[in-house]
């Protein structure tokens, strides 16, 4: 029913569009500001830059017509593991996870996130992080992600 593969650079505009849909949904669900056109262009530039630098990749699912209906990205970053760390370490970020509404509940996001996490580990990241919408937090917990301490005022 669905096939899976790594996205090409030529498909980044499609993934940009899926990121925008994801951000719109998160905004409606969780009260996060919906990105405007300027933010969309900024994300497009970031995706192109990081993809060209080989720090970003996307795994996609295609329907029977060959259309991309789901995606998940992996981004490599050097960051401090915790506030008092003495040096940075390589972290993986799971980004831009989105499944078209008509294709949900088929395990696409789970499969894509697991594939991306394997890629991150293969590249040397010892941990993977992500930001989740309230709707998707149970999915990520089922994949082994745990909540981090985060405070906001």
GROMACS .gro file of N, CA and C in nm, residues 15-140:
model
  378
   15UNK      N    1   0.822   1.883   0.097
   15UNK     CA    2   0.839   1.867   0.242
   15UNK      C    3   0.817   1.999   0.313
   16UNK      N    4   0.861   2.110   0.253
   16UNK     CA    5   0.833   2.242   0.309
   16UNK      C    6   0.682   2.260   0.327
   17UNK      N    7   0.605   2.220   0.226
   17UNK     CA    8   0.460   2.232   0.232
   17UNK      C    9   0.401   2.147   0.343
   18UNK      N   10   0.456   2.026   0.362
   18UNK     CA   11   0.407   1.940   0.470
   18UNK      C   12   0.443   1.999   0.606
   19UNK      N   13   0.563   2.060   0.615
   19UNK     CA   14   0.601   2.126   0.740
   19UNK      C   15   0.500   2.237   0.772
   20UNK      N   16   0.462   2.311   0.672
   20UNK     CA   17   0.366   2.420   0.694
   20UNK      C   18   0.232   2.365   0.744
   21UNK      N   19   0.185   2.255   0.685
   21UNK     CA   20   0.061   2.193   0.732
   21UNK      C   21   0.074   2.146   0.877
   22UNK      N   22   0.190   2.086   0.910
   22UNK     CA   23   0.215   2.040   1.046
   22UNK      C   24   0.211   2.157   1.143
   23UNK      N   25   0.279   2.266   1.107
   23UNK     CA   26   0.283   2.383   1.194
   23UNK      C   27   0.144   2.445   1.211
   24UNK      N   28   0.066   2.448   1.104
   24UNK     CA   29  -0.071   2.499   1.113
   24UNK      C   30  -0.155   2.415   1.211
   25UNK      N   31  -0.143   2.282   1.199
   25UNK     CA   32  -0.218   2.194   1.289
   25UNK      C   33  -0.175   2.212   1.434
   26UNK      N   34  -0.043   2.222   1.456
   26UNK     CA   35   0.007   2.241   1.593
   26UNK      C   36  -0.044   2.373   1.650
   27UNK      N   37  -0.048   2.475   1.565
   27UNK     CA   38  -0.097   2.604   1.610
   27UNK      C   39  -0.241   2.597   1.655
   28UNK      N   40  -0.323   2.528   1.578
   28UNK     CA   41  -0.465   2.515   1.612
   28UNK      C   42  -0.487   2.429   1.737
   29UNK      N   43  -0.408   2.322   1.750
   29UNK     CA   44  -0.424   2.230   1.862
   29UNK      C   45  -0.368   2.284   1.992
   30UNK      N   46  -0.248   2.343   1.982
   30UNK     CA   47  -0.173   2.374   2.103
   30UNK      C   48  -0.148   2.522   2.125
   31UNK      N   49  -0.209   2.608   2.043
   31UNK     CA   50  -0.193   2.751   2.063
   31UNK      C   51  -0.057   2.806   2.026
   32UNK      N   52   0.016   2.735   1.944
   32UNK     CA   53   0.147   2.781   1.897
   32UNK      C   54   0.121   2.876   1.779
   33UNK      N   55   0.196   2.986   1.772
   33UNK     CA   56   0.174   3.078   1.659
   33UNK      C   57   0.190   3.008   1.523
   34UNK      N   58   0.095   3.029   1.435
   34UNK     CA   59   0.100   2.972   1.301
   34UNK      C   60   0.201   3.051   1.219
   35UNK      N   61   0.291   2.984   1.149
   35UNK     CA   62   0.395   3.056   1.075
   35UNK      C   63   0.338   3.136   0.958
   36UNK      N   64   0.396   3.255   0.939
   36UNK     CA   65   0.357   3.337   0.825
   36UNK      C   66   0.448   3.306   0.706
   37UNK      N   67   0.429   3.375   0.596
   37UNK     CA   68   0.507   3.349   0.475
   37UNK      C   69   0.656   3.369   0.497
   38UNK      N   70   0.693   3.469   0.576
   38UNK     CA   71   0.835   3.494   0.603
   38UNK      C   72   0.898   3.376   0.676
   39UNK      N   73   0.827   3.322   0.774
   39UNK     CA   74   0.877   3.205   0.848
   39UNK      C   75   0.886   3.084   0.757
   40UNK      N   76   0.790   3.066   0.669
   40UNK     CA   77   0.795   2.955   0.575
   40UNK      C   78   0.919   2.965   0.486
   41UNK      N   79   0.949   3.083   0.438
   41UNK     CA   80   1.068   3.102   0.354
   41UNK      C   81   1.196   3.075   0.434
   42UNK      N   82   1.196   3.116   0.560
   42UNK     CA   83   1.311   3.091   0.647
   42UNK      C   84   1.333   2.940   0.665
   43UNK      N   85   1.226   2.866   0.686
   43UNK     CA   86   1.236   2.721   0.702
   43UNK      C   87   1.283   2.657   0.572
   44UNK      N   88   1.235   2.703   0.458
   44UNK     CA   89   1.279   2.652   0.329
   44UNK      C   90   1.430   2.670   0.314
   45UNK      N   91   1.480   2.789   0.347
   45UNK     CA   92   1.625   2.815   0.337
   45UNK      C   93   1.703   2.726   0.432
   46UNK      N   94   1.651   2.709   0.553
   46UNK     CA   95   1.717   2.624   0.651
   46UNK      C   96   1.723   2.479   0.603
   47UNK      N   97   1.612   2.428   0.553
   47UNK     CA   98   1.610   2.291   0.502
   47UNK      C   99   1.713   2.274   0.390
   48UNK      N  100   1.716   2.366   0.295
   48UNK     CA  101   1.811   2.357   0.183
   48UNK      C  102   1.956   2.361   0.233
   49UNK      N  103   1.984   2.453   0.325
   49UNK     CA  104   2.119   2.468   0.378
   49UNK      C  105   2.165   2.341   0.452
   50UNK      N  106   2.082   2.295   0.545
   50UNK     CA  107   2.119   2.178   0.626
   50UNK      C  108   2.123   2.050   0.541
   51UNK      N  109   2.033   2.038   0.443
   51UNK     CA  110   2.033   1.922   0.355
   51UNK      C  111   2.161   1.919   0.271
   52UNK      N  112   2.199   2.034   0.216
   52UNK     CA  113   2.322   2.043   0.135
   52UNK      C  114   2.445   2.012   0.219
   53UNK      N  115   2.443   2.052   0.346
   53UNK     CA  116   2.554   2.025   0.438
   53UNK      C  117   2.553   1.881   0.491
   54UNK      N  118   2.453   1.803   0.451
   54UNK     CA  119   2.437   1.662   0.490
   54UNK      C  120   2.413   1.644   0.640
   55UNK      N  121   2.353   1.746   0.702
   55UNK     CA  122   2.313   1.735   0.843
   55UNK      C  123   2.163   1.711   0.856
   56UNK      N  124   2.092   1.711   0.745
   56UNK     CA  125   1.946   1.694   0.745
   56UNK      C  126   1.907   1.596   0.636
   57UNK      N  127   1.820   1.505   0.670
   57UNK     CA  128   1.764   1.414   0.571
   57UNK      C  129   1.617   1.393   0.603
   58UNK      N  130   1.544   1.347   0.504
   58UNK     CA  131   1.402   1.319   0.523
   58UNK      C  132   1.369   1.180   0.470
   59UNK      N  133   1.291   1.110   0.547
   59UNK     CA  134   1.236   0.982   0.506
   59UNK      C  135   1.091   1.009   0.469
   60UNK      N  136   1.044   0.952   0.359
   60UNK     CA  137   0.908   0.978   0.313
   60UNK      C  138   0.834   0.847   0.286
   61UNK      N  139   0.702   0.857   0.294
   61UNK     CA  140   0.612   0.747   0.256
   61UNK      C  141   0.535   0.795   0.134
   62UNK      N  142   0.519   0.706   0.039
   62UNK     CA  143   0.446   0.738  -0.083
   62UNK      C  144   0.324   0.649  -0.095
   63UNK      N  145   0.215   0.705  -0.148
   63UNK     CA  146   0.095   0.625  -0.172
   63UNK      C  147   0.111   0.549  -0.304
   64UNK      N  148   0.008   0.479  -0.344
   64UNK     CA  149   0.015   0.397  -0.466
   64UNK      C  150   0.035   0.480  -0.592
   65UNK      N  151  -0.002   0.608  -0.587
   65UNK     CA  152   0.017   0.697  -0.702
   65UNK      C  153   0.156   0.760  -0.703
   66UNK      N  154   0.239   0.728  -0.603
   66UNK     CA  155   0.374   0.781  -0.595
   66UNK      C  156   0.383   0.919  -0.533
   67UNK      N  157   0.276   0.964  -0.468
   67UNK     CA  158   0.275   1.095  -0.403
   67UNK      C  159   0.327   1.083  -0.260
   68UNK      N  160   0.404   1.182  -0.217
   68UNK     CA  161   0.451   1.185  -0.079
   68UNK      C  162   0.333   1.218   0.011
   69UNK      N  163   0.303   1.128   0.104
   69UNK     CA  164   0.189   1.147   0.194
   69UNK      C  165   0.231   1.158   0.340
   70UNK      N  166   0.359   1.134   0.366
   70UNK     CA  167   0.410   1.145   0.503
   70UNK      C  168   0.560   1.168   0.498
   71UNK      N  169   0.610   1.235   0.599
   71UNK     CA  170   0.754   1.259   0.606
   71UNK      C  171   0.799   1.269   0.751
   72UNK      N  172   0.928   1.248   0.771
   72UNK     CA  173   0.995   1.272   0.899
   72UNK      C  174   1.139   1.306   0.867
   73UNK      N  175   1.191   1.406   0.935
   73UNK     CA  176   1.328   1.447   0.911
   73UNK      C  177   1.418   1.418   1.028
   74UNK      N  178   1.545   1.411   0.999
   74UNK     CA  179   1.648   1.396   1.101
   74UNK      C  180   1.751   1.505   1.082
   75UNK      N  181   1.782   1.577   1.189
   75UNK     CA  182   1.876   1.689   1.185
   75UNK      C  183   1.984   1.666   1.290
   76UNK      N  184   2.109   1.676   1.249
   76UNK     CA  185   2.223   1.660   1.340
   76UNK      C  186   2.268   1.796   1.391
   77UNK      N  187   2.288   1.806   1.523
   77UNK     CA  188   2.331   1.931   1.586
   77UNK      C  189   2.427   1.902   1.701
   78UNK      N  190   2.529   1.985   1.715
   78UNK     CA  191   2.614   1.980   1.834
   78UNK      C  192   2.552   2.071   1.938
   79UNK      N  193   2.523   2.014   2.056
   79UNK     CA  194   2.457   2.089   2.163
   79UNK      C  195   2.509   2.041   2.297
   80UNK      N  196   2.485   2.122   2.399
   80UNK     CA  197   2.516   2.079   2.536
   80UNK      C  198   2.407   1.981   2.581
   81UNK      N  199   2.450   1.871   2.640
   81UNK     CA  200   2.354   1.769   2.683
   81UNK      C  201   2.265   1.819   2.796
   82UNK      N  202   2.318   1.904   2.882
   82UNK     CA  203   2.243   1.964   2.991
   82UNK      C  204   2.313   2.094   3.027
   83UNK      N  205   2.249   2.181   3.103
   83UNK     CA  206   2.301   2.317   3.125
   83UNK      C  207   2.445   2.325   3.177
   84UNK      N  208   2.490   2.233   3.259
   84UNK     CA  209   2.624   2.242   3.316
   84UNK      C  210   2.726   2.154   3.245
   85UNK      N  211   2.694   2.107   3.126
   85UNK     CA  212   2.789   2.026   3.049
   85UNK      C  213   2.912   2.108   3.016
   86UNK      N  214   3.026   2.043   3.016
   86UNK     CA  215   3.149   2.115   2.985
   86UNK      C  216   3.178   2.121   2.835
   87UNK      N  217   3.117   2.032   2.761
   87UNK     CA  218   3.138   2.035   2.616
   87UNK      C  219   3.013   1.988   2.543
   88UNK      N  220   3.008   2.024   2.417
   88UNK     CA  221   2.892   1.985   2.336
   88UNK      C  222   2.906   1.841   2.287
   89UNK      N  223   2.793   1.782   2.254
   89UNK     CA  224   2.790   1.647   2.201
   89UNK      C  225   2.694   1.645   2.083
   90UNK      N  226   2.706   1.546   1.998
   90UNK     CA  227   2.621   1.537   1.880
   90UNK      C  228   2.483   1.484   1.920
   91UNK      N  229   2.381   1.563   1.887
   91UNK     CA  230   2.242   1.526   1.912
   91UNK      C  231   2.170   1.513   1.780
   92UNK      N  232   2.069   1.431   1.780
   92UNK     CA  233   1.980   1.422   1.665
   92UNK      C  234   1.845   1.484   1.701
   93UNK      N  235   1.790   1.556   1.608
   93UNK     CA  236   1.655   1.611   1.623
   93UNK      C  237   1.564   1.544   1.521
   94UNK      N  238   1.451   1.497   1.564
   94UNK     CA  239   1.348   1.447   1.474
   94UNK      C  240   1.261   1.568   1.443
   95UNK      N  241   1.248   1.599   1.315
   95UNK     CA  242   1.178   1.721   1.274
   95UNK      C  243   1.075   1.691   1.165
   96UNK      N  244   0.980   1.781   1.153
   96UNK     CA  245   0.886   1.781   1.040
   96UNK      C  246   0.816   1.648   1.019
   97UNK      N  247   0.765   1.592   1.126
   97UNK     CA  248   0.689   1.467   1.115
   97UNK      C  249   0.545   1.503   1.079
   98UNK      N  250   0.500   1.454   0.966
   98UNK     CA  251   0.364   1.487   0.922
   98UNK      C  252   0.311   1.374   0.835
   99UNK      N  253   0.184   1.342   0.855
   99UNK     CA  254   0.113   1.245   0.772
   99UNK      C  255  -0.016   1.311   0.723
  100UNK      N  256  -0.041   1.300   0.594
  100UNK     CA  257  -0.165   1.353   0.538
  100UNK      C  258  -0.283   1.291   0.612
  101UNK      N  259  -0.383   1.372   0.636
  101UNK     CA  260  -0.497   1.330   0.719
  101UNK      C  261  -0.559   1.198   0.670
  102UNK      N  262  -0.576   1.183   0.540
  102UNK     CA  263  -0.641   1.063   0.486
  102UNK      C  264  -0.554   0.937   0.498
  103UNK      N  265  -0.428   0.954   0.537
  103UNK     CA  266  -0.337   0.839   0.547
  103UNK      C  267  -0.299   0.806   0.691
  104UNK      N  268  -0.356   0.874   0.786
  104UNK     CA  269  -0.323   0.852   0.927
  104UNK      C  270  -0.378   0.719   0.976
  105UNK      N  271  -0.319   0.673   1.086
  105UNK     CA  272  -0.356   0.546   1.151
  105UNK      C  273  -0.311   0.424   1.069
  106UNK      N  274  -0.204   0.442   0.992
  106UNK     CA  275  -0.146   0.331   0.916
  106UNK      C  276  -0.002   0.302   0.960
  107UNK      N  277   0.044   0.365   1.067
  107UNK     CA  278   0.180   0.342   1.117
  107UNK      C  279   0.288   0.415   1.039
  108UNK      N  280   0.251   0.508   0.954
  108UNK     CA  281   0.351   0.576   0.871
  108UNK      C  282   0.448   0.659   0.956
  109UNK      N  283   0.396   0.740   1.046
  109UNK     CA  284   0.483   0.823   1.129
  109UNK      C  285   0.577   0.736   1.213
  110UNK      N  286   0.525   0.629   1.271
  110UNK     CA  287   0.610   0.540   1.352
  110UNK      C  288   0.725   0.484   1.269
  111UNK      N  289   0.693   0.434   1.153
  111UNK     CA  290   0.796   0.377   1.065
  111UNK      C  291   0.899   0.483   1.025
  112UNK      N  292   0.853   0.601   0.985
  112UNK     CA  293   0.944   0.705   0.940
  112UNK      C  294   1.033   0.755   1.054
  113UNK      N  295   0.975   0.774   1.172
  113UNK     CA  296   1.053   0.820   1.287
  113UNK      C  297   1.158   0.717   1.326
  114UNK      N  298   1.122   0.590   1.327
  114UNK     CA  299   1.220   0.485   1.358
  114UNK      C  300   1.333   0.483   1.255
  115UNK      N  301   1.301   0.499   1.127
  115UNK     CA  302   1.404   0.503   1.023
  115UNK      C  303   1.497   0.623   1.043
  116UNK      N  304   1.439   0.739   1.075
  116UNK     CA  305   1.518   0.860   1.097
  116UNK      C  306   1.607   0.842   1.220
  117UNK      N  307   1.554   0.784   1.327
  117UNK     CA  308   1.635   0.762   1.447
  117UNK      C  309   1.753   0.669   1.418
  118UNK      N  310   1.732   0.568   1.335
  118UNK     CA  311   1.842   0.479   1.295
  118UNK      C  312   1.948   0.557   1.218
  119UNK      N  313   1.906   0.648   1.129
  119UNK     CA  314   2.000   0.730   1.053
  119UNK      C  315   2.080   0.820   1.148
  120UNK      N  316   2.011   0.882   1.244
  120UNK     CA  317   2.079   0.969   1.340
  120UNK      C  318   2.184   0.892   1.418
  121UNK      N  319   2.149   0.772   1.463
  121UNK     CA  320   2.243   0.689   1.538
  121UNK      C  321   2.361   0.648   1.450
  122UNK      N  322   2.333   0.612   1.327
  122UNK     CA  323   2.438   0.575   1.231
  122UNK      C  324   2.537   0.691   1.210
  123UNK      N  325   2.487   0.813   1.218
  123UNK     CA  326   2.571   0.933   1.198
  123UNK      C  327   2.644   0.975   1.326
  124UNK      N  328   2.619   0.906   1.438
  124UNK     CA  329   2.692   0.933   1.561
  124UNK      C  330   2.615   1.002   1.671
  125UNK      N  331   2.489   1.031   1.650
  125UNK     CA  332   2.408   1.093   1.755
  125UNK      C  333   2.371   0.986   1.859
  126UNK      N  334   2.393   1.017   1.984
  126UNK     CA  335   2.361   0.921   2.090
  126UNK      C  336   2.220   0.937   2.144
  127UNK      N  337   2.161   1.053   2.117
  127UNK     CA  338   2.025   1.080   2.164
  127UNK      C  339   1.948   1.150   2.055
  128UNK      N  340   1.819   1.132   2.058
  128UNK     CA  341   1.731   1.203   1.965
  128UNK      C  342   1.629   1.281   2.046
  129UNK      N  343   1.602   1.402   2.000
  129UNK     CA  344   1.503   1.488   2.065
  129UNK      C  345   1.399   1.528   1.963
  130UNK      N  346   1.286   1.575   2.014
  130UNK     CA  347   1.183   1.631   1.926
  130UNK      C  348   1.089   1.717   2.007
  131UNK      N  349   1.018   1.803   1.937
  131UNK     CA  350   0.908   1.877   1.995
  131UNK      C  351   0.782   1.814   1.942
  132UNK      N  352   0.688   1.789   2.029
  132UNK     CA  353   0.566   1.720   1.991
  132UNK      C  354   0.443   1.805   2.013
  133UNK      N  355   0.347   1.784   1.928
  133UNK     CA  356   0.215   1.841   1.955
  133UNK      C  357   0.151   1.757   2.066
  134UNK      N  358   0.049   1.811   2.128
  134UNK     CA  359  -0.019   1.735   2.232
  134UNK      C  360  -0.081   1.608   2.175
  135UNK      N  361  -0.128   1.613   2.052
  135UNK     CA  362  -0.192   1.498   1.989
  135UNK      C  363  -0.094   1.383   1.966
  136UNK      N  364   0.032   1.415   1.936
  136UNK     CA  365   0.129   1.311   1.898
  136UNK      C  366   0.215   1.260   2.014
  137UNK      N  367   0.201   1.316   2.132
  137UNK     CA  368   0.292   1.278   2.241
  137UNK      C  369   0.282   1.130   2.278
  138UNK      N  370   0.164   1.071   2.272
  138UNK     CA  371   0.151   0.928   2.302
  138UNK      C  372   0.222   0.842   2.197
  139UNK      N  373   0.216   0.883   2.071
  139UNK     CA  374   0.287   0.811   1.965
  139UNK      C  375   0.436   0.809   1.995
  140UNK      N  376   0.493   0.925   2.028
  140UNK     CA  377   0.637   0.931   2.055
  140UNK      C  378   0.674   0.854   2.180
   0.00000   0.00000   0.00000
